[in-house]
XYZ file of C-alpha atoms in Angstrom:
709
model
C 6.592 -3.584 -42.267
C 6.695 -3.733 -38.456
C 6.768 -7.159 -36.829
C 3.772 -7.467 -34.489
C 4.767 -7.557 -30.845
C 3.950 -10.588 -28.741
C 2.591 -11.469 -25.314
C 4.232 -14.479 -23.694
C 2.565 -16.735 -21.140
C 4.486 -19.447 -19.280
C 2.747 -22.024 -17.091
C 5.093 -23.889 -14.738
C 3.521 -27.237 -13.891
C 4.719 -30.075 -11.714
C 6.096 -32.026 -14.673
C 6.229 -29.679 -17.667
C 6.597 -25.967 -18.297
C 4.393 -24.786 -21.185
C 4.970 -21.488 -22.972
C 2.959 -19.707 -25.666
C 3.411 -16.589 -27.784
C 0.282 -14.600 -28.616
C 0.055 -11.737 -31.096
C -0.413 -8.617 -28.936
C -2.829 -7.099 -31.471
C -4.962 -9.963 -32.764
C -4.457 -12.279 -29.739
C -3.744 -15.098 -32.224
C -1.630 -18.009 -30.975
C 1.717 -17.824 -32.778
C 3.725 -20.588 -31.126
C 3.898 -23.048 -28.240
C 6.641 -25.102 -26.585
C 6.861 -27.632 -23.767
C 9.979 -28.298 -21.654
C 10.516 -30.328 -18.472
C 10.073 -28.282 -15.304
C 13.534 -27.743 -13.817
C 12.860 -28.432 -10.130
C 16.344 -29.817 -9.490
C 18.417 -27.292 -11.436
C 20.575 -24.946 -9.353
C 18.379 -22.062 -10.570
C 15.198 -24.033 -9.860
C 12.115 -23.433 -12.012
C 13.668 -20.176 -13.282
C 15.924 -22.230 -15.562
C 12.956 -23.944 -17.222
C 11.226 -20.599 -17.723
C 14.229 -19.179 -19.575
C 14.685 -22.341 -21.655
C 11.005 -22.225 -22.634
C 11.290 -18.543 -23.556
C 14.404 -19.114 -25.674
C 12.777 -21.954 -27.610
C 9.580 -19.975 -28.070
C 11.404 -16.962 -29.526
C 13.390 -19.270 -31.816
C 10.225 -21.043 -32.989
C 8.362 -17.794 -33.744
C 11.357 -15.966 -35.194
C 11.065 -13.142 -32.658
C 13.608 -11.326 -30.535
C 13.413 -10.403 -26.835
C 12.644 -6.811 -27.906
C 9.404 -8.035 -29.526
C 8.028 -9.196 -26.156
C 5.597 -6.567 -24.908
C 4.263 -8.616 -21.979
C 5.651 -11.614 -20.112
C 3.890 -13.468 -17.312
C 4.274 -16.832 -15.662
C 2.119 -18.983 -13.457
C 3.641 -21.420 -11.006
C 2.577 -24.174 -8.647
C 5.662 -23.542 -6.516
C 3.840 -21.880 -3.605
C 1.149 -24.551 -3.569
C 3.710 -27.351 -3.720
C 5.753 -25.791 -0.918
C 2.751 -25.923 1.394
C 1.678 -29.404 0.291
C 5.184 -30.777 0.770
C 5.937 -28.837 3.957
C 8.945 -27.198 2.330
C 8.642 -23.854 4.135
C 10.722 -21.469 6.244
C 10.562 -21.208 10.023
C 8.381 -18.222 10.910
C 9.195 -15.964 13.825
C 5.918 -14.433 15.040
C 6.074 -11.352 17.271
C 2.823 -10.767 19.117
C 2.164 -7.254 20.418
C -0.069 -6.175 23.267
C -0.678 -5.701 26.941
C -3.569 -6.699 29.184
C -6.471 -8.389 27.285
C -4.659 -7.790 23.975
C -1.697 -9.821 25.229
C -3.975 -12.761 25.986
C -5.240 -12.691 22.391
C -1.847 -12.459 20.752
C -0.218 -15.138 22.936
C -2.819 -17.585 21.629
C -1.352 -17.108 18.147
C 1.561 -19.357 19.143
C -0.841 -22.255 18.456
C -0.193 -21.810 14.725
C 2.804 -24.043 15.280
C 0.310 -26.930 15.407
C -0.901 -26.357 11.821
C -0.219 -29.492 9.784
C 1.399 -28.946 6.381
C 1.888 -32.553 5.329
C 1.645 -35.881 7.142
C 4.118 -35.672 9.997
C 5.088 -32.052 9.206
C 3.840 -29.037 11.145
C 4.270 -25.366 10.371
C 7.666 -24.413 11.903
C 6.908 -21.421 14.112
C 8.604 -19.637 17.002
C 6.726 -17.082 19.113
C 7.920 -14.046 21.066
C 5.916 -11.323 22.760
C 6.441 -7.598 23.289
C 4.126 -5.403 25.340
C 5.282 -2.074 23.936
C 6.176 -1.932 20.216
C 8.129 1.306 20.786
C 10.430 -0.371 23.309
C 13.292 -1.002 20.893
C 15.361 -2.970 23.419
C 12.453 -5.364 24.042
C 11.843 -5.775 20.305
C 15.532 -6.546 19.714
C 15.483 -9.192 22.471
C 12.404 -10.744 20.848
C 14.044 -10.845 17.403
C 17.247 -12.355 18.819
C 15.221 -14.972 20.668
C 13.383 -15.910 17.448
C 16.606 -16.037 15.420
C 18.071 -18.305 18.091
C 15.085 -20.634 17.579
C 15.777 -20.777 13.845
C 13.415 -18.096 12.507
C 14.088 -17.258 8.843
C 11.291 -14.719 8.384
C 9.392 -12.412 10.753
C 5.713 -11.518 11.177
C 4.413 -8.786 13.483
C 0.806 -8.919 14.635
C -1.270 -6.726 16.937
C -5.025 -6.562 17.613
C -6.797 -3.844 15.600
C -3.718 -3.153 13.468
C -6.091 -2.667 10.534
C -7.051 0.659 12.107
C -3.785 1.332 13.964
C -0.839 -0.166 12.057
C 1.802 1.921 13.850
C 2.632 -0.805 16.386
C 3.348 -3.505 13.805
C 5.313 -1.033 11.716
C 7.427 0.037 14.702
C 8.385 -3.585 15.392
C 9.430 -4.140 11.770
C 11.435 -0.914 11.724
C 13.401 -2.051 14.779
C 13.872 -5.575 13.346
C 15.008 -4.431 9.895
C 18.777 -4.351 10.649
C 18.692 -8.098 11.347
C 18.249 -8.701 7.597
C 15.355 -11.162 7.739
C 12.401 -10.958 5.313
C 9.493 -9.382 7.202
C 5.790 -8.722 6.933
C 3.071 -7.183 9.076
C -0.361 -8.774 9.401
C -2.136 -5.574 8.310
C -0.146 -5.560 5.042
C -1.642 -8.898 3.991
C -5.290 -7.989 4.558
C -7.214 -5.073 5.971
C -10.070 -7.185 7.307
C -10.830 -7.590 11.004
C -10.262 -10.902 12.761
C -6.897 -11.148 14.515
C -6.660 -14.931 14.341
C -7.528 -15.341 10.651
C -5.553 -12.252 9.604
C -2.427 -13.429 11.413
C -2.779 -17.005 10.170
C -2.945 -15.710 6.585
C 0.155 -13.562 7.212
C 2.055 -16.456 8.807
C 1.381 -18.819 5.878
C 2.443 -16.051 3.493
C 5.667 -15.596 5.461
C 6.387 -19.334 5.483
C 6.790 -19.390 1.691
C 8.316 -15.899 1.453
C 12.065 -16.795 1.409
C 11.655 -19.496 -1.216
C 9.456 -17.329 -3.427
C 11.812 -14.352 -3.045
C 14.728 -16.476 -4.219
C 12.768 -17.692 -7.246
C 11.542 -14.188 -8.056
C 15.100 -12.863 -8.027
C 16.351 -15.673 -10.256
C 13.520 -15.314 -12.767
C 13.910 -11.534 -12.837
C 17.663 -11.732 -13.374
C 17.336 -14.455 -16.017
C 14.685 -12.605 -18.005
C 16.675 -9.364 -17.854
C 19.809 -11.218 -18.971
C 17.831 -12.662 -21.890
C 17.168 -9.093 -23.078
C 13.446 -8.864 -22.293
C 12.497 -5.380 -21.128
C 8.738 -5.968 -20.803
C 7.332 -6.000 -17.264
C 7.470 -9.468 -15.695
C 4.125 -10.446 -14.164
C 3.030 -13.418 -12.060
C -0.312 -15.244 -12.106
C -2.565 -14.695 -9.088
C -5.015 -17.193 -7.645
C -7.995 -14.983 -8.552
C -7.448 -15.011 -12.320
C -5.355 -11.864 -12.735
C -1.659 -11.114 -12.765
C 0.491 -8.945 -10.507
C 3.854 -7.277 -10.791
C 6.898 -9.182 -9.581
C 7.469 -6.709 -6.765
C 3.920 -7.317 -5.523
C 4.547 -11.070 -5.602
C 7.646 -10.503 -3.471
C 5.415 -8.872 -0.863
C 2.501 -11.308 -1.022
C 3.616 -14.658 -2.477
C 0.542 -16.285 -0.961
C -1.455 -14.802 -3.859
C 0.197 -17.364 -6.150
C -1.112 -20.319 -4.135
C -3.902 -22.146 -6.006
C -3.136 -20.087 -9.125
C -2.853 -23.164 -11.362
C -6.584 -23.500 -12.160
C -6.907 -19.696 -12.387
C -4.751 -19.575 -15.522
C -7.115 -21.836 -17.453
C -10.262 -19.897 -16.597
C -8.446 -16.649 -17.446
C -7.849 -18.154 -20.887
C -11.540 -19.017 -21.197
C -12.488 -15.458 -20.248
C -10.074 -13.681 -22.563
C -9.807 -16.040 -25.541
C -13.214 -17.701 -25.530
C -15.016 -14.569 -24.282
C -17.230 -16.598 -21.945
C -19.708 -14.377 -20.103
C -21.890 -16.980 -18.376
C -20.991 -20.591 -17.897
C -18.818 -23.312 -16.445
C -15.198 -23.908 -17.354
C -13.900 -27.461 -17.073
C -10.149 -27.930 -17.295
C -9.500 -31.623 -17.786
C -6.060 -33.146 -17.530
C -5.065 -36.769 -17.394
C -6.163 -37.414 -13.810
C -8.690 -34.781 -12.783
C -11.049 -32.018 -13.871
C -10.987 -28.551 -12.285
C -14.411 -26.909 -12.435
C -14.957 -23.165 -12.081
C -17.703 -20.652 -12.821
C -17.862 -17.515 -14.940
C -20.849 -15.341 -14.045
C -21.631 -12.128 -15.883
C -18.176 -12.039 -17.373
C -16.304 -12.504 -14.086
C -14.694 -15.487 -12.384
C -16.281 -16.734 -9.166
C -13.935 -15.993 -6.254
C -14.141 -16.814 -2.556
C -11.901 -16.892 0.530
C -9.711 -19.964 0.159
C -9.198 -22.773 2.641
C -5.476 -23.315 3.305
C -4.075 -26.000 5.600
C -7.649 -26.921 6.502
C -8.513 -23.410 7.733
C -10.305 -20.515 6.068
C -8.086 -17.583 5.161
C -8.385 -14.042 3.861
C -6.895 -15.158 0.542
C -9.286 -14.453 -2.332
C -8.938 -17.328 -4.769
C -10.832 -18.835 -7.641
C -13.694 -21.046 -6.477
C -12.486 -24.238 -8.135
C -13.749 -27.715 -7.331
C -11.789 -30.741 -8.424
C -13.183 -34.108 -9.493
C -10.901 -37.139 -9.823
C -11.914 -37.843 -13.421
C -9.705 -36.974 -16.391
C -8.783 -38.129 -19.850
C -6.544 -40.854 -18.469
C -8.919 -42.093 -15.751
C -9.049 -45.883 -15.733
C -12.225 -47.934 -15.903
C -13.267 -50.100 -12.955
C -15.197 -53.327 -13.524
C -16.758 -56.051 -11.420
C -19.411 -58.696 -11.915
C -19.643 -58.122 -15.660
C -20.365 -54.391 -15.438
C -18.672 -50.999 -15.259
C -18.675 -49.967 -11.592
C -16.820 -46.658 -11.861
C -14.109 -44.544 -13.417
C -11.034 -43.231 -11.577
C -9.655 -41.853 -9.407
C -6.528 -43.663 -10.599
C -5.270 -42.731 -14.035
C -3.083 -44.441 -16.595
C -0.335 -41.955 -15.712
C -0.317 -43.053 -12.074
C -0.405 -46.709 -13.081
C 2.481 -46.170 -15.521
C 0.478 -47.595 -18.436
C -0.101 -46.290 -21.985
C -3.647 -45.515 -23.199
C -5.032 -48.461 -25.183
C -6.506 -46.160 -27.845
C -3.074 -44.775 -28.779
C -1.773 -48.265 -29.525
C -1.956 -49.644 -33.051
C -4.506 -52.352 -33.887
C -1.592 -54.728 -34.289
C -0.363 -53.967 -30.746
C -3.882 -54.652 -29.471
C -4.042 -58.038 -31.176
C -5.240 -60.929 -28.960
C -6.164 -58.477 -26.189
C -7.659 -59.948 -23.029
C -9.309 -58.029 -20.202
C -7.663 -58.259 -16.809
C -7.868 -56.239 -13.603
C -5.018 -54.664 -11.621
C -4.266 -52.731 -8.462
C -2.567 -49.517 -9.773
C -1.013 -48.658 -6.397
C -0.638 -50.398 -3.075
C -3.877 -50.139 -1.162
C -6.037 -49.644 -4.268
C -8.840 -52.090 -5.075
C -7.845 -54.655 -7.704
C -10.710 -53.798 -10.077
C -9.094 -51.438 -12.606
C -9.455 -52.787 -16.152
C -6.413 -53.314 -18.358
C -5.782 -55.058 -21.658
C -3.041 -57.636 -21.915
C -2.271 -57.801 -25.629
C 0.429 -58.627 -28.162
C 2.025 -55.221 -27.654
C 1.977 -55.306 -23.851
C -0.355 -54.040 -21.136
C -2.622 -51.021 -21.770
C -5.088 -48.976 -19.720
C -8.697 -48.500 -20.840
C -9.473 -44.819 -20.271
C -12.064 -42.082 -20.681
C -10.144 -40.892 -23.754
C -10.480 -44.351 -25.299
C -14.262 -44.292 -24.795
C -14.678 -40.742 -26.138
C -12.696 -41.591 -29.271
C -14.654 -44.812 -29.801
C -17.880 -42.759 -29.827
C -16.417 -40.165 -32.186
C -16.681 -37.351 -29.621
C -13.053 -36.212 -29.947
C -12.708 -33.701 -32.817
C -10.113 -34.380 -35.477
C -6.968 -32.408 -34.725
C -7.662 -32.371 -30.995
C -4.768 -33.120 -28.643
C -6.582 -36.312 -27.502
C -7.728 -37.524 -30.936
C -6.634 -40.967 -32.072
C -7.281 -43.348 -34.938
C -10.961 -44.426 -34.699
C -10.072 -48.019 -35.544
C -7.605 -48.164 -32.635
C -10.194 -46.646 -30.283
C -12.800 -49.249 -31.199
C -10.181 -52.012 -30.912
C -9.333 -50.695 -27.427
C -12.954 -50.937 -26.256
C -13.888 -54.171 -28.066
C -12.414 -56.633 -25.496
C -14.152 -54.789 -22.658
C -17.416 -54.784 -24.634
C -17.136 -58.559 -24.959
C -16.562 -58.819 -21.188
C -19.706 -56.729 -20.613
C -21.688 -58.733 -23.130
C -22.493 -55.763 -25.344
C -21.247 -53.812 -28.368
C -18.446 -51.242 -28.542
C -20.730 -48.170 -28.620
C -22.688 -49.303 -25.574
C -19.541 -50.168 -23.627
C -17.997 -46.763 -24.421
C -21.236 -45.044 -23.408
C -21.258 -46.838 -20.056
C -17.672 -45.708 -19.401
C -18.468 -42.073 -20.172
C -21.695 -42.269 -18.152
C -19.760 -43.441 -15.097
C -17.048 -40.795 -15.412
C -19.081 -37.791 -16.493
C -21.757 -38.407 -13.835
C -19.197 -37.442 -11.181
C -18.403 -34.219 -13.017
C -22.070 -33.419 -13.604
C -22.832 -33.617 -9.878
C -20.313 -30.853 -9.187
C -21.337 -28.766 -12.213
C -24.986 -28.893 -11.117
C -24.030 -27.853 -7.578
C -21.967 -24.889 -8.811
C -24.727 -23.769 -11.149
C -27.132 -23.768 -8.196
C -24.656 -21.993 -5.926
C -24.103 -19.186 -8.430
C -27.656 -19.190 -9.840
C -26.589 -19.762 -13.423
C -29.374 -20.068 -15.976
C -29.087 -23.423 -17.729
C -30.575 -21.904 -20.888
C -27.833 -19.288 -21.212
C -24.829 -20.916 -19.518
C -22.258 -22.620 -21.726
C -19.862 -25.442 -20.892
C -16.316 -24.743 -22.062
C -13.689 -27.456 -21.928
C -9.964 -26.816 -21.598
C -6.893 -28.934 -20.971
C -5.520 -31.823 -22.964
C -8.306 -34.145 -21.798
C -11.208 -31.765 -22.519
C -12.721 -33.943 -25.240
C -13.130 -36.864 -22.837
C -15.567 -34.937 -20.616
C -17.089 -31.719 -21.982
C -18.741 -32.897 -25.249
C -20.441 -35.844 -23.556
C -21.538 -33.724 -20.580
C -23.067 -31.183 -22.967
C -24.806 -33.987 -24.852
C -26.324 -35.610 -21.762
C -27.251 -32.362 -19.979
C -28.745 -30.583 -22.986
C -26.487 -27.572 -22.403
C -24.459 -25.772 -25.023
C -20.868 -26.943 -24.887
C -17.618 -26.512 -26.752
C -13.915 -27.229 -26.476
C -11.740 -24.133 -26.231
C -9.431 -23.369 -29.115
C -5.909 -24.625 -28.393
C -7.377 -26.345 -25.345
C -4.170 -28.203 -24.482
C -2.387 -24.861 -23.824
C -5.327 -22.864 -22.486
C -3.479 -22.257 -19.187
C -0.399 -20.519 -20.652
C -2.720 -18.646 -23.026
C -4.627 -17.462 -19.963
C -1.358 -16.319 -18.395
C -0.442 -14.422 -21.587
C -3.811 -12.681 -21.835
C -4.574 -12.094 -18.148
C -5.206 -8.575 -16.869
C -3.400 -6.909 -13.994
C -5.678 -7.299 -10.990
C -5.802 -5.924 -7.474
C -8.413 -6.261 -4.766
C -8.753 -3.895 -1.829
C -11.044 -4.777 1.076
C -11.911 -2.593 4.026
C -14.347 -3.040 6.888
C -16.039 0.363 7.162
C -19.236 0.413 9.274
C -21.725 2.837 7.725
C -19.332 3.663 4.888
C -19.792 7.129 3.409
C -19.579 8.023 -0.271
C -16.102 9.451 0.324
C -14.881 6.260 2.041
C -16.249 4.041 -0.732
C -14.670 6.234 -3.405
C -11.381 6.152 -1.478
C -11.315 2.328 -1.547
C -12.093 2.432 -5.268
C -9.288 4.911 -5.890
C -6.815 2.805 -3.885
C -7.527 -0.265 -6.031
C -7.220 1.774 -9.227
C -3.881 3.269 -8.131
C -2.589 -0.205 -7.247
C -3.061 -1.677 -10.739
C -1.697 1.448 -12.414
C 1.384 1.234 -10.180
C 1.864 -2.335 -11.438
C 1.873 -1.235 -15.065
C -1.793 -1.152 -16.142
C -2.708 1.604 -18.598
C -4.716 4.111 -16.534
C -7.265 4.863 -19.267
C -8.276 1.209 -19.533
C -8.685 0.344 -15.848
C -12.067 -0.997 -14.740
C -13.075 -1.079 -11.078
C -15.941 -3.115 -9.640
C -17.084 -2.021 -6.187
C -19.168 -4.122 -3.793
C -20.555 -2.924 -0.488
C -21.826 -5.665 1.832
C -24.065 -4.046 4.474
C -24.174 -7.224 6.588
C -20.424 -7.381 7.140
C -19.694 -3.657 6.522
C -17.125 -4.745 3.919
C -16.237 -2.405 1.067
C -14.463 -4.302 -1.711
C -12.976 -2.844 -4.890
C -11.574 -5.079 -7.644
C -9.550 -3.229 -10.280
C -8.384 -4.770 -13.559
C -6.429 -3.353 -16.468
C -4.082 -4.295 -19.300
C -0.411 -3.357 -19.307
C -1.071 -1.738 -22.670
C -4.280 -0.782 -24.469
C -4.949 -3.713 -26.751
C -6.709 -2.993 -30.033
C -7.638 -6.218 -31.738
C -7.742 -6.680 -35.493
C -11.250 -5.691 -36.539
C -11.267 -7.621 -39.806
C -13.224 -10.465 -38.226
C -15.827 -8.401 -36.321
C -19.428 -9.610 -36.395
C -21.867 -7.626 -38.540
C -25.307 -6.421 -37.426
C -27.041 -9.599 -38.600
C -24.590 -11.866 -36.739
C -24.987 -9.907 -33.520
C -28.770 -9.992 -33.835
C -28.729 -13.764 -34.345
C -26.491 -14.205 -31.290
C -28.886 -12.154 -29.155
C -31.938 -14.000 -30.478
C -30.366 -17.394 -29.846
C -29.519 -16.387 -26.279
C -33.033 -14.987 -25.745
C -34.512 -18.240 -27.147
C -36.634 -16.421 -29.710
C -36.671 -15.474 -33.391
C -34.594 -12.502 -34.642
C -37.782 -10.800 -35.811
C -38.945 -10.613 -32.183
C -35.764 -8.872 -31.005
C -35.247 -5.104 -30.951
C -32.115 -2.973 -30.753
C -32.635 -0.911 -27.594
C -29.368 1.029 -27.388
C -25.705 0.868 -28.249
C -22.175 2.222 -28.110
C -19.375 1.608 -30.638
C -18.373 -1.477 -28.623
C -21.715 -2.931 -27.456
C -25.311 -3.279 -28.593
C -28.257 -3.859 -26.269
C -30.960 -6.171 -27.637
C -34.285 -6.859 -25.967
C -37.667 -8.466 -26.266
C -40.804 -8.717 -24.152
C -42.377 -11.702 -22.430
C -45.954 -11.383 -21.248
C -47.319 -13.338 -18.284
C -50.929 -13.783 -17.269
C -51.949 -11.508 -14.383
C -48.340 -10.401 -13.888
C -46.296 -7.504 -15.299
C -44.478 -8.144 -18.556
C -40.765 -8.859 -18.388
C -38.143 -7.247 -20.631
C -35.157 -9.601 -20.988
C -32.068 -8.075 -22.588
C -28.701 -9.163 -23.913
C -25.603 -6.996 -24.343
C -23.566 -8.190 -27.343
C -20.057 -6.975 -28.160
C -18.546 -6.280 -31.582
C -17.334 -9.889 -31.852
C -20.900 -11.170 -31.517
C -20.316 -12.451 -27.978
C -23.100 -12.055 -25.419
C -21.420 -10.156 -22.585
C -24.377 -9.710 -20.232
C -27.700 -11.452 -19.630
C -30.693 -10.066 -17.770
C -34.136 -11.572 -17.338
C -35.730 -8.156 -16.834
C -34.048 -4.779 -17.286
C -34.677 -1.152 -18.090
C -32.464 0.534 -20.679
C -32.006 4.256 -21.298
C -29.545 6.281 -23.360
C -28.190 9.684 -22.409
C -24.906 11.605 -22.625
C -22.139 12.209 -20.111
C -23.459 15.744 -19.576
C -27.030 14.573 -19.028
C -26.163 11.432 -17.068
C -26.206 12.882 -13.517
C -29.814 14.012 -13.822
C -30.972 10.939 -15.771
C -29.267 8.457 -13.443
C -30.633 10.176 -10.339
C -34.140 9.835 -11.772
C -33.705 6.223 -12.886
C -32.130 5.080 -9.610
C -34.822 6.903 -7.616
C -37.595 5.204 -9.598
C -36.006 1.739 -9.385
C -34.950 1.749 -5.707
C -37.003 -0.567 -3.500
C -37.715 -0.179 0.193
C -38.703 -2.935 2.595
C -37.938 -4.813 5.794
C -34.499 -5.651 4.403
C -33.673 -1.965 3.997
C -33.014 0.178 0.942
C -32.019 -1.677 -2.238
C -30.858 0.388 -5.184
C -31.107 -1.236 -8.622
C -28.239 -3.212 -10.137
C -26.724 -0.591 -12.442
C -24.368 -1.054 -15.389
C -23.138 1.711 -17.658
C -21.995 1.199 -21.244
C -19.185 3.690 -21.742
C -16.861 3.731 -24.722
C -15.366 0.254 -25.037
C -16.464 -1.150 -21.701
C -19.267 -2.074 -19.348
C -18.933 -0.399 -15.936
C -20.488 -2.801 -13.430
C -21.848 -0.939 -10.395
C -24.220 -3.689 -9.328
C -22.388 -4.390 -6.054
C -23.700 -1.253 -4.313
C -27.123 -1.252 -2.617
C -27.242 2.316 -1.294
C -28.498 4.871 -3.877
C -26.179 7.764 -2.927
C -22.848 5.867 -3.049
C -24.102 4.207 -6.245
C -24.632 7.588 -7.910
C -21.267 8.820 -6.591
C -19.523 5.827 -8.188
C -21.389 6.446 -11.437
C -20.188 10.056 -11.438
C -16.603 8.866 -10.861
C -16.871 6.695 -13.988
C -17.989 9.719 -16.037
C -15.650 12.384 -14.746
C -12.924 12.133 -17.420
C -15.190 11.713 -20.454
C -16.381 14.178 -23.073
C -19.742 15.839 -22.349
C -21.341 14.640 -25.591
C -20.219 10.996 -25.295
C -23.180 8.580 -25.253
C -23.936 6.632 -22.074
C -26.266 3.632 -21.901
C -27.729 2.795 -18.486
C -28.968 -0.753 -17.827
C -30.904 -1.183 -14.574
C -32.321 -4.277 -12.904
C -34.744 -3.807 -10.015
C -33.887 -5.895 -6.946
C -36.767 -7.590 -5.211
């Protein structure tokens, strides 16, 4: 009998490094370990990664040869920027005449503040002619003399004409410094923002290169031959060589690991993911099966870095209660961890004997209104976790679960102070804490137009039970805690897909140019180890900014999950009916492929056309796509060109805002090809044809179209 191979995910946090082993076939969690993050070891965080891997293999009884995939996420890049621990950047501006004026202004990046009292260390030199090798050498020597440890070359319009930046780097290469060109970081216009993004990337490049080399060498020495991947800030992973080129993509990747776990393990298609730790809750959105991504703000300035749209609230499982005048006035932002106090609910009833309520100032400068219990066993913090346990909202077996008697004993003294009972006091605590989270959740649901009736709240992190169940209860939304919530981040790292995003500004983009961007993204993920036959590419064309964007994702191997637990027809029908808010008898099967079934119903409205809401449900019984009104038609690969041309022609709208093709999705084999990002009918049909080109003529194709108003 063959031992199933494993996928390993390692999440390097500020305090601990968590590692998990996941069965590569069933995606079942097989083992988990936690070790201190080795910041001060001579090999840095690489040492902790190897220690975690060794312990994980020992715990699961596996060998390095059983590892089919290994990825790690790290806060190192983020911490380097926050702490100002970066290299001195030598920036070479290129240009003459008006272009020289623009590039000389880039020297102002030396004023960017990294941390209080620390500015970005930057030296600037200028060359008028990038082909003048003597001038370039003088510029490099000047920058080295000013302490430059890494070089960046930047020239106006290098997106279209990269030869100048490349010539400078070619001349500078013998000096042995790490180098990058602004056009290599992003292909979007905007000299100032493009160069700033490249400069920040360069500032962390030497440190990240050193770590990458150590991790690579350590993993190879350990006998692991699987490709080593690194977590990106947009929810995917990238090859180590790609991280060496663009380490900035790892900045802000911490929250991305958790939402990747929610996507892959929990199969969330529409909802809000809340990752709650001891001090804070990171909130992110999943819409139509994809994470919400936007250009990140770094060092107080917008960048061309595409990162998860995550919003952080200073409320977590360890957040302390604030009291004044006989009432609860707030929760957080200080936590028991910051105050150096144990949670009252994890103390024994005997330790809590003779408890009296007092207030403290957790840190200098804080208000002295944070509630603590002074009891027989010492001083304890009253936290969100205490309140959730006292109300019975923490499931048995959860990371944050405690003895109910201890939880009630922890709240009882505070209840007496408030002049009420334990349940009411605990409710007031959760009301105060969760209200802050709800404000942000409501804002994100509005921003991304999530339907409250179909969106689900999913909680991750060790403190999930202190926030998500109560928020679901008070908001009326469906909510659940993710399986293995305390290690959802390393699980996300283990299950994440290889991802690459290519952006180009192409005014009046032709079909050929759009297809070229798509092909470039597809080639990029395949080059990083993704199996070519499983790559999915989502293309968006923004006519307002002339931006063509292609996001490609794929697994490093084709994963075939154990089908013994697949949902049957009745289960899938019930899931669709529940999502459609109707009875199963009112739901019809409209179409299907071996991997997905399309269910629909009809809603009639007085004096208005009937709507046809649909749900696409996968073989696990998970709703993968929601639509309030869609048209569904089945054809074959051979018949698709004619059928799609007719459907798109009939569903395209024309108005003052221009031509708007329908939002089109194709169900093909095991996947849903999302082509909804293209508004022009002809490029849309060209992309559809590119999805069909390698498939058998008689293979079924299901087209799902939504008319845009």
